[in-house]
XYZ file of C-alpha atoms in Angstrom:
574
model
C -60.778 -80.745 -10.891
C -64.094 -82.052 -11.772
C -66.994 -80.939 -9.617
C -68.405 -84.573 -9.965
C -65.899 -85.963 -8.038
C -65.399 -83.577 -5.679
C -65.961 -83.891 -1.522
C -67.897 -81.676 -0.099
C -70.407 -80.230 -2.312
C -73.031 -77.501 -1.728
C -76.268 -77.982 0.485
C -79.303 -75.909 1.324
C -80.525 -77.356 4.650
C -79.104 -75.138 7.448
C -80.364 -74.727 11.078
C -82.484 -71.857 11.337
C -80.344 -70.906 14.331
C -77.211 -70.064 11.908
C -77.519 -66.606 11.214
C -74.079 -64.919 10.794
C -73.318 -64.682 7.184
C -70.105 -66.259 6.741
C -71.069 -69.528 8.882
C -73.764 -69.550 6.889
C -71.899 -69.622 3.792
C -69.113 -71.605 4.580
C -71.561 -74.359 5.423
C -73.569 -74.064 2.525
C -70.934 -73.713 -0.029
C -69.111 -76.830 1.561
C -65.890 -74.910 2.820
C -66.412 -76.109 6.468
C -68.470 -78.523 8.377
C -68.831 -78.558 12.237
C -67.595 -81.683 14.130
C -69.008 -80.768 17.535
C -69.451 -77.413 19.075
C -66.718 -74.950 18.380
C -64.574 -77.786 16.340
C -65.020 -77.500 12.281
C -63.642 -79.749 9.774
C -62.029 -78.007 6.970
C -63.082 -79.653 3.933
C -61.210 -79.645 0.595
C -62.932 -75.960 -0.779
C -61.830 -74.501 2.594
C -58.426 -75.978 3.002
C -57.265 -74.386 -0.837
C -58.324 -71.005 0.494
C -56.660 -71.491 4.215
C -53.792 -72.572 2.630
C -53.322 -69.867 0.428
C -53.832 -67.562 2.894
C -50.818 -69.624 5.117
C -48.694 -68.990 2.056
C -49.017 -65.006 1.706
C -48.861 -64.632 5.742
C -45.478 -66.868 5.367
C -43.938 -64.982 2.445
C -44.597 -61.711 4.248
C -43.334 -63.186 7.471
C -40.300 -64.446 6.062
C -39.760 -61.063 3.941
C -39.786 -59.143 7.430
C -36.934 -61.903 8.362
C -39.224 -63.766 10.826
C -37.889 -67.319 10.736
C -40.522 -70.477 11.006
C -40.299 -73.265 13.169
C -42.970 -75.253 15.111
C -43.209 -76.192 18.953
C -45.042 -79.114 20.122
C -48.698 -78.817 20.703
C -48.484 -80.555 23.962
C -46.936 -77.935 26.307
C -45.525 -79.257 29.868
C -47.706 -77.931 32.160
C -44.516 -76.717 34.484
C -43.689 -74.227 31.828
C -46.955 -72.661 32.539
C -46.415 -72.647 35.939
C -43.140 -70.966 35.446
C -44.870 -67.793 34.101
C -47.709 -68.373 36.414
C -50.134 -68.551 33.626
C -51.505 -72.411 34.547
C -54.203 -70.240 37.035
C -53.885 -66.964 35.545
C -55.388 -67.479 31.739
C -58.516 -65.607 30.191
C -59.638 -68.810 29.080
C -60.158 -72.261 30.730
C -56.821 -74.385 30.110
C -57.392 -77.868 28.930
C -54.862 -80.103 30.635
C -54.176 -83.993 29.586
C -52.232 -86.514 31.453
C -49.661 -89.235 30.045
C -49.296 -92.739 30.879
C -46.535 -91.411 32.831
C -48.361 -89.433 34.855
C -46.600 -86.203 32.922
C -49.269 -83.401 32.941
C -49.693 -81.254 29.746
C -51.256 -77.912 28.667
C -53.043 -78.019 25.220
C -51.615 -75.165 23.587
C -53.741 -72.082 23.532
C -50.920 -69.871 23.303
C -47.035 -70.498 23.122
C -45.103 -68.065 24.827
C -44.016 -70.329 27.476
C -42.770 -72.622 24.814
C -40.716 -70.134 22.830
C -39.065 -68.571 26.040
C -37.970 -72.355 26.866
C -36.469 -72.985 23.747
C -34.545 -70.099 23.222
C -32.986 -69.996 26.731
C -31.338 -73.278 26.064
C -28.968 -71.355 23.595
C -26.187 -68.991 24.965
C -27.883 -65.966 23.263
C -25.586 -62.878 22.739
C -26.697 -59.121 22.164
C -25.149 -59.754 18.734
C -27.757 -62.357 17.764
C -30.787 -59.762 18.592
C -33.144 -58.980 17.804
C -34.583 -62.176 16.015
C -38.433 -63.103 15.272
C -39.488 -66.736 15.261
C -42.935 -68.000 14.049
C -45.165 -71.114 13.537
C -48.491 -72.080 12.460
C -50.088 -74.411 14.665
C -53.259 -75.492 15.981
C -54.587 -73.942 19.208
C -56.946 -75.168 21.735
C -58.943 -72.777 23.913
C -62.003 -73.843 26.234
C -64.221 -71.067 25.104
C -67.491 -70.982 27.452
C -69.644 -70.444 24.241
C -68.635 -71.178 20.693
C -70.555 -69.172 18.401
C -70.667 -67.694 14.673
C -68.704 -70.389 12.771
C -64.910 -69.978 12.599
C -65.349 -66.718 14.647
C -65.321 -68.123 18.216
C -63.890 -71.515 18.089
C -62.358 -74.165 20.598
C -59.686 -75.122 17.986
C -58.077 -73.044 15.271
C -55.327 -72.771 13.306
C -52.918 -69.948 14.302
C -49.842 -67.915 12.788
C -48.285 -66.884 15.970
C -44.706 -65.280 16.335
C -42.438 -64.289 19.397
C -39.694 -61.957 18.740
C -36.746 -61.555 21.236
C -34.704 -58.180 21.451
C -31.957 -56.398 23.661
C -34.449 -53.448 25.296
C -37.491 -51.421 24.424
C -36.082 -49.337 22.171
C -35.232 -52.141 19.712
C -38.372 -53.851 20.207
C -40.459 -50.954 19.587
C -38.821 -50.798 16.035
C -39.676 -53.884 15.651
C -43.071 -53.838 16.832
C -43.765 -51.153 14.163
C -42.348 -52.887 11.535
C -44.916 -56.080 12.060
C -47.578 -53.456 12.477
C -47.304 -52.739 8.600
C -46.473 -56.202 7.861
C -49.705 -56.996 9.486
C -51.729 -53.931 7.439
C -50.211 -55.652 4.421
C -51.089 -59.058 4.965
C -54.705 -57.944 5.683
C -54.883 -55.753 2.499
C -53.807 -58.553 0.500
C -57.180 -60.608 1.399
C -59.191 -57.757 0.869
C -59.512 -56.234 4.502
C -59.392 -53.120 5.460
C -58.098 -53.749 9.575
C -57.608 -50.834 11.905
C -55.007 -51.462 14.673
C -56.903 -50.846 17.724
C -55.146 -50.538 21.018
C -56.572 -53.154 23.784
C -55.826 -55.105 26.781
C -53.356 -57.404 27.271
C -55.684 -59.811 29.455
C -53.856 -63.131 30.128
C -50.690 -62.385 27.657
C -49.375 -59.745 30.002
C -47.180 -56.627 29.018
C -48.277 -52.996 28.944
C -49.724 -52.611 25.915
C -50.994 -54.483 22.953
C -53.082 -53.738 19.470
C -56.262 -55.789 18.246
C -56.507 -55.819 14.311
C -60.008 -55.373 13.764
C -62.288 -55.260 10.603
C -65.358 -53.584 11.110
C -68.613 -55.881 10.959
C -71.767 -55.484 12.887
C -71.463 -59.495 13.900
C -67.876 -59.065 15.418
C -67.717 -59.148 19.366
C -65.256 -56.291 19.385
C -66.527 -52.928 20.435
C -64.283 -49.906 20.201
C -64.544 -46.372 20.649
C -63.793 -43.720 18.071
C -64.119 -39.977 17.039
C -65.541 -38.507 13.997
C -62.205 -37.018 13.491
C -61.029 -40.565 13.814
C -58.000 -39.008 15.975
C -58.844 -41.611 18.730
C -59.167 -45.207 18.588
C -59.127 -47.756 21.591
C -61.099 -50.917 22.413
C -63.885 -50.247 25.317
C -61.709 -52.339 27.412
C -58.876 -49.626 27.692
C -60.879 -46.541 26.244
C -60.650 -43.521 28.628
C -63.137 -40.774 28.558
C -62.818 -36.925 29.738
C -64.494 -36.621 33.189
C -65.640 -33.042 33.276
C -65.776 -31.268 36.976
C -69.619 -30.877 38.293
C -69.503 -28.769 41.344
C -65.762 -29.775 43.114
C -65.781 -26.191 44.282
C -68.898 -26.317 46.469
C -68.891 -25.943 49.990
C -69.462 -29.185 52.059
C -72.625 -29.484 53.309
C -73.437 -32.002 56.353
C -74.523 -35.210 55.689
C -78.267 -36.323 55.763
C -80.049 -39.271 56.173
C -83.842 -39.556 54.319
C -86.395 -41.818 53.882
C -86.697 -42.648 50.128
C -89.625 -44.573 49.113
C -88.189 -45.360 45.587
C -87.448 -48.247 43.193
C -83.847 -49.958 43.110
C -82.569 -47.924 40.026
C -80.173 -44.969 39.277
C -82.809 -43.127 37.842
C -85.354 -43.789 40.052
C -82.962 -42.335 43.097
C -82.725 -39.156 41.011
C -86.432 -38.371 40.080
C -87.143 -39.290 43.531
C -84.779 -36.710 44.934
C -85.329 -34.254 41.978
C -80.962 -33.835 41.387
C -79.071 -34.629 38.396
C -77.591 -38.486 37.981
C -74.017 -37.235 37.810
C -74.582 -36.322 41.525
C -75.607 -39.598 42.478
C -73.169 -42.349 43.707
C -73.265 -45.390 42.214
C -72.334 -48.629 43.915
C -71.835 -52.244 42.282
C -70.917 -54.956 44.522
C -68.851 -57.869 43.188
C -67.512 -61.185 45.117
C -63.848 -62.097 44.124
C -62.187 -65.299 44.132
C -58.796 -63.830 45.432
C -59.993 -60.955 47.310
C -63.617 -61.715 48.703
C -66.168 -59.046 48.609
C -65.480 -55.607 46.150
C -67.637 -52.586 46.106
C -66.908 -50.420 42.944
C -68.080 -47.044 43.286
C -68.393 -44.287 40.512
C -70.256 -41.412 39.588
C -74.120 -41.999 38.441
C -73.794 -41.092 35.164
C -71.012 -43.711 34.391
C -70.438 -47.347 34.437
C -68.097 -49.690 35.755
C -65.291 -50.863 33.528
C -64.936 -54.494 34.836
C -61.675 -55.231 33.103
C -60.246 -51.787 34.659
C -61.490 -52.709 37.859
C -60.503 -56.116 37.972
C -57.026 -56.223 35.889
C -55.727 -53.012 35.827
C -56.737 -51.582 39.369
C -56.893 -55.064 41.759
C -54.395 -56.779 39.487
C -56.506 -60.093 39.102
C -57.032 -62.478 36.354
C -60.082 -61.694 33.711
C -63.079 -63.564 35.550
C -61.818 -63.384 39.059
C -64.837 -60.918 39.881
C -68.489 -61.168 39.236
C -71.546 -59.132 40.418
C -73.416 -60.230 43.448
C -76.498 -61.381 43.489
C -79.496 -59.635 45.280
C -79.685 -62.210 47.896
C -76.060 -61.845 48.780
C -76.298 -58.152 48.936
C -78.097 -58.703 51.767
C -76.254 -61.962 53.327
C -72.693 -61.304 52.680
C -72.506 -57.650 52.325
C -74.917 -56.784 54.835
C -76.219 -53.960 52.696
C -79.281 -53.899 50.638
C -80.169 -53.878 46.711
C -80.080 -50.761 45.176
C -79.601 -48.737 48.697
C -75.895 -49.749 48.799
C -73.520 -47.129 50.178
C -69.659 -46.722 50.903
C -70.434 -45.088 53.881
C -70.515 -47.785 56.656
C -69.980 -50.445 54.074
C -67.177 -51.961 56.191
C -68.981 -52.157 59.315
C -71.941 -53.759 57.413
C -69.547 -56.284 55.979
C -68.123 -56.928 58.807
C -71.176 -57.528 60.522
C -71.392 -60.497 58.377
C -67.677 -61.853 58.988
C -66.796 -60.364 55.286
C -64.342 -57.897 54.488
C -65.107 -55.700 51.786
C -62.284 -53.766 49.225
C -63.679 -50.218 47.824
C -62.781 -49.139 44.728
C -63.519 -45.668 43.512
C -63.375 -43.974 40.271
C -61.473 -40.865 39.780
C -65.096 -39.225 38.743
C -65.815 -39.259 42.383
C -63.174 -36.220 42.723
C -65.553 -34.336 40.550
C -68.605 -34.021 42.796
C -69.486 -32.295 45.821
C -72.411 -33.102 48.324
C -73.612 -36.376 46.452
C -76.796 -38.588 47.045
C -76.453 -42.410 47.502
C -78.138 -45.081 49.350
C -77.597 -45.639 52.972
C -77.247 -49.592 53.398
C -80.670 -49.637 54.733
C -83.982 -50.163 52.600
C -85.835 -46.976 51.428
C -83.343 -45.133 53.073
C -80.644 -42.647 51.154
C -78.210 -40.100 52.126
C -77.519 -36.500 51.012
C -74.471 -34.465 50.547
C -72.123 -37.551 50.921
C -68.312 -36.316 50.155
C -65.293 -38.409 49.537
C -62.562 -38.702 52.161
C -65.080 -37.332 54.933
C -67.621 -39.667 55.034
C -65.874 -42.732 53.065
C -62.667 -43.694 51.939
C -61.384 -45.822 49.222
C -58.847 -48.574 49.278
C -58.323 -48.040 45.912
C -58.764 -45.517 43.401
C -58.235 -44.971 39.434
C -59.933 -45.085 36.109
C -62.812 -47.890 36.174
C -65.220 -46.129 33.732
C -66.439 -47.668 30.894
C -66.463 -45.377 27.507
C -69.660 -45.584 25.641
C -71.449 -43.520 22.631
C -71.904 -39.931 23.410
C -69.284 -39.540 25.915
C -66.132 -37.507 25.245
C -62.515 -38.737 24.732
C -60.242 -37.013 26.645
C -59.291 -34.371 23.674
C -62.870 -33.399 23.860
C -64.370 -35.107 20.962
C -67.562 -37.068 20.961
C -67.266 -40.738 20.997
C -69.092 -43.392 18.564
C -68.925 -46.882 19.075
C -67.848 -49.090 16.311
C -68.179 -53.176 16.214
C -65.695 -55.439 14.514
C -64.202 -58.513 14.076
C -60.515 -59.250 15.568
C -58.527 -61.025 13.013
C -55.238 -60.765 14.924
C -53.100 -58.799 17.543
C -49.659 -57.934 18.553
C -48.558 -57.627 21.803
C -45.495 -56.071 24.305
C -44.646 -58.832 26.447
C -41.346 -56.728 27.725
C -39.889 -58.743 30.623
C -43.571 -60.488 31.737
C -42.027 -63.851 30.939
C -38.379 -63.492 30.641
C -38.205 -62.271 34.100
C -40.314 -65.444 35.627
C -38.492 -68.101 33.621
C -35.138 -68.834 34.859
C -32.351 -68.596 32.486
C -34.344 -66.612 29.781
C -31.448 -64.355 29.534
C -28.914 -63.049 26.888
C -25.186 -61.607 27.215
C -24.955 -57.781 26.648
C -22.346 -55.734 25.148
C -20.708 -55.621 28.518
C -20.699 -59.251 29.289
C -23.283 -59.518 31.729
C -26.477 -61.512 31.833
C -29.752 -59.426 31.318
C -33.707 -60.641 30.759
C -34.674 -61.122 27.097
C -37.053 -58.514 25.915
C -40.001 -59.653 24.242
C -43.135 -59.522 21.995
C -45.632 -61.680 20.568
C -47.553 -61.690 17.299
C -50.496 -63.229 16.324
C -53.244 -63.884 13.339
C -56.347 -66.421 13.525
C -56.333 -67.828 10.267
C -59.986 -69.300 10.424
C -61.328 -66.011 11.997
C -59.504 -63.895 9.395
C -61.141 -66.516 6.722
C -64.405 -65.723 7.957
C -63.890 -62.217 7.959
C -63.237 -62.031 4.040
C -66.748 -63.613 3.633
C -68.421 -61.260 5.899
C -66.767 -58.604 3.844
C -66.894 -60.398 0.408
C -70.241 -61.422 -0.591
C -73.568 -60.897 -2.211
C -77.074 -62.197 -1.798
C -76.020 -65.296 -3.950
C -72.769 -66.151 -2.111
C -69.298 -65.605 -1.469
C -66.832 -63.320 -4.082
C -63.310 -64.253 -3.016
C -60.355 -61.903 -3.666
C -58.570 -63.331 -6.740
C -55.115 -64.392 -4.917
C -57.019 -66.791 -2.079
C -59.987 -67.865 -4.020
C -59.878 -71.802 -4.174
C -59.963 -72.038 -7.765
C -59.086 -69.496 -10.002
C -61.685 -70.356 -12.979
C -65.091 -72.204 -12.595
C -65.929 -73.909 -15.591
C -69.711 -74.568 -16.420
C -70.459 -77.096 -19.557
C -74.235 -77.216 -20.726
C -74.148 -79.843 -22.768
C -70.998 -80.268 -25.126
C -68.903 -82.360 -22.028
C -65.910 -82.692 -24.940
C -65.794 -79.298 -25.945
C -65.732 -78.046 -22.715
C -62.747 -80.971 -21.575
C -60.568 -79.674 -24.418
C -61.005 -76.099 -22.804
C -60.656 -77.588 -19.240
C -57.633 -79.378 -20.443
C -56.120 -76.157 -22.081
C -56.406 -74.095 -19.057
C -54.809 -76.570 -16.537
C -51.809 -76.913 -19.209
C -51.368 -72.699 -18.850
C -51.236 -73.112 -15.441
C -54.670 -72.243 -14.078
C -56.576 -73.595 -11.205
C -59.632 -75.228 -12.251
C -63.196 -76.172 -10.848
C -65.185 -77.812 -13.950
C -68.817 -78.669 -12.861
C -68.998 -81.571 -15.056
C -72.367 -82.555 -13.476
C -75.370 -83.549 -15.103
C -77.717 -81.047 -13.678
C -79.972 -78.276 -14.757
C -78.005 -75.153 -15.658
C -79.710 -73.119 -13.145
C -77.841 -75.458 -10.426
C -74.585 -75.217 -12.053
C -74.891 -71.278 -12.107
C -76.437 -71.056 -8.702
C -73.301 -73.164 -7.074
C -70.846 -71.382 -8.977
C -72.231 -68.060 -7.070
C -72.203 -69.444 -3.900
C -68.154 -71.035 -3.982
C -67.305 -67.804 -5.328
C -64.293 -68.251 -7.391
C -63.424 -65.201 -9.569
C -64.159 -66.117 -13.252
C -67.051 -68.277 -14.721
C -66.567 -69.519 -18.180
C -69.541 -71.145 -19.553
C -69.331 -73.600 -22.575
C -72.742 -74.157 -24.720
C -73.982 -76.023 -27.886
C -75.252 -72.509 -28.909
C -71.861 -70.787 -28.375
C -69.774 -74.107 -29.645
C -71.653 -73.316 -33.253
C -69.263 -69.689 -33.670
C -66.141 -71.256 -31.081
C -67.341 -68.638 -28.532
C -67.091 -68.845 -24.641
C -69.088 -66.912 -22.083
C -67.038 -65.187 -19.479
C -68.437 -63.431 -16.292
C -66.460 -61.751 -13.497
C -67.925 -63.022 -9.675
C -68.126 -59.503 -8.904
C -70.036 -57.936 -12.100
C -73.742 -58.936 -13.459
C -71.928 -58.450 -17.186
C -71.218 -61.137 -19.421
C -69.012 -61.282 -22.204
C -69.118 -63.488 -25.211
C -65.636 -64.132 -26.735
C -63.198 -66.279 -28.727
C -61.159 -68.335 -27.235
C -58.164 -66.062 -28.074
C -60.100 -63.238 -26.194
C -61.126 -65.536 -23.208
C -57.124 -66.540 -22.756
C -55.922 -62.646 -23.058
C -58.984 -61.604 -20.759
C -58.143 -64.146 -18.332
C -54.124 -63.602 -18.541
C -54.902 -59.847 -17.842
C -56.695 -60.400 -14.746
C -54.208 -62.613 -13.245
C -51.520 -60.474 -14.207
C -52.596 -57.538 -12.410
């Protein structure tokens, strides 16, 4: 391809708000262009990379025994109603109505569509297991699109859906797909980690995110120095050490407390450790009304655990109360909320409050906390005697410096989520009528299910985040847009002869044949990031030699044509 005729060339003028390296480099090098927030044109350079990634994924999926198909992008909304996800998704569902009045969801994920097609066939246990997948455009009405391809509202996804007889059969397939995913990411030059995470709106009992370490990533996960523990912050568990649970119970006291509203202020005022304080965080729920989360003072509330694991609500159902709402709705006072008597306070405002307590409350005796009155605290507060809980469980947030349940100290890492795999079990097939198979006893049983996704765009962006330098992108050779970037300094005919010879040999060549300064060509070459740069110049023509430079090295090789062709062949043969 001649660069003079290429659509989507490099440019240097970018908004100062664009700071994430992959976003900046993909725009500058001409791989993508923004349409509107969260939606991008994939330009010819970008399409070449994306298509190569898709082909690699397709080959590895097919090799695993999975079968490719495609579903419509518009999903009949009644299918989402069957599964209950029309009002229970972790993103705002986009719907459209056609001229006949039929309502459709723009597909954000396709579990219902795959269950619907599978249930139309008389599946026998002899047909199982099977895994079917697609590459299709997905739509998610993200609240805040950011980071170029890292968080978008429209994107290409490889999503696969496996159907099995039972958990045992699925567990084997789940492990096989885990290995396939590691193989896929490795082929892109990425070191991905499988991080246990929360299923969220997908449903099921467990899942793993595939995460590539990066400080610009939105995924936070916890691990230890020995690396024998890893978990997403949404599900990470901590060691809750006993403080003084064997102490004798003391009589509760009400005391004046002229202090600020913070946990630290309470500790300093009473000259007591933070871990003997009770922290109270008030929320309002669309489903339940008011919710009070109660936890030991040295810990924080994990909203995902509270909302989804304990209360069984959908993501985004609860949000913190404003200070004015603490007074007007809860009948308490900001910074002085207490589980003691809170139900009566809320009742006085015509409200109901659900109290959820963390397991850490069982590790302390004679704690201190607010009193639901301004500048008044309670001392010697004890669970069960002075207050009771509606729900009790793990709602603690794992943070750096705390201990994992094995006793090792936790540290926080950040990364880019490039894919995920889910166990759905019977989450969909038990809700969608007819999603059954005939078992070996001739009886109908619900299909056991799982799903496996790879975001193509965010994986592409992750490759750029990992493989770049101050001059531009450094593409792994198997997904680079072109194998060779040919640059001529004059000597157009000499360059064209080499160009044609390389094309005839089967190589993908981008020839910068523009009439511009050599420095401009070299800069664009580095920015685009093809693996090999070959330079033709008048100086080298005299000795029938060529300059070869690898993108990931500063070394320059002066070679004869035979040496050049052999070097290129060896590079792509390995």
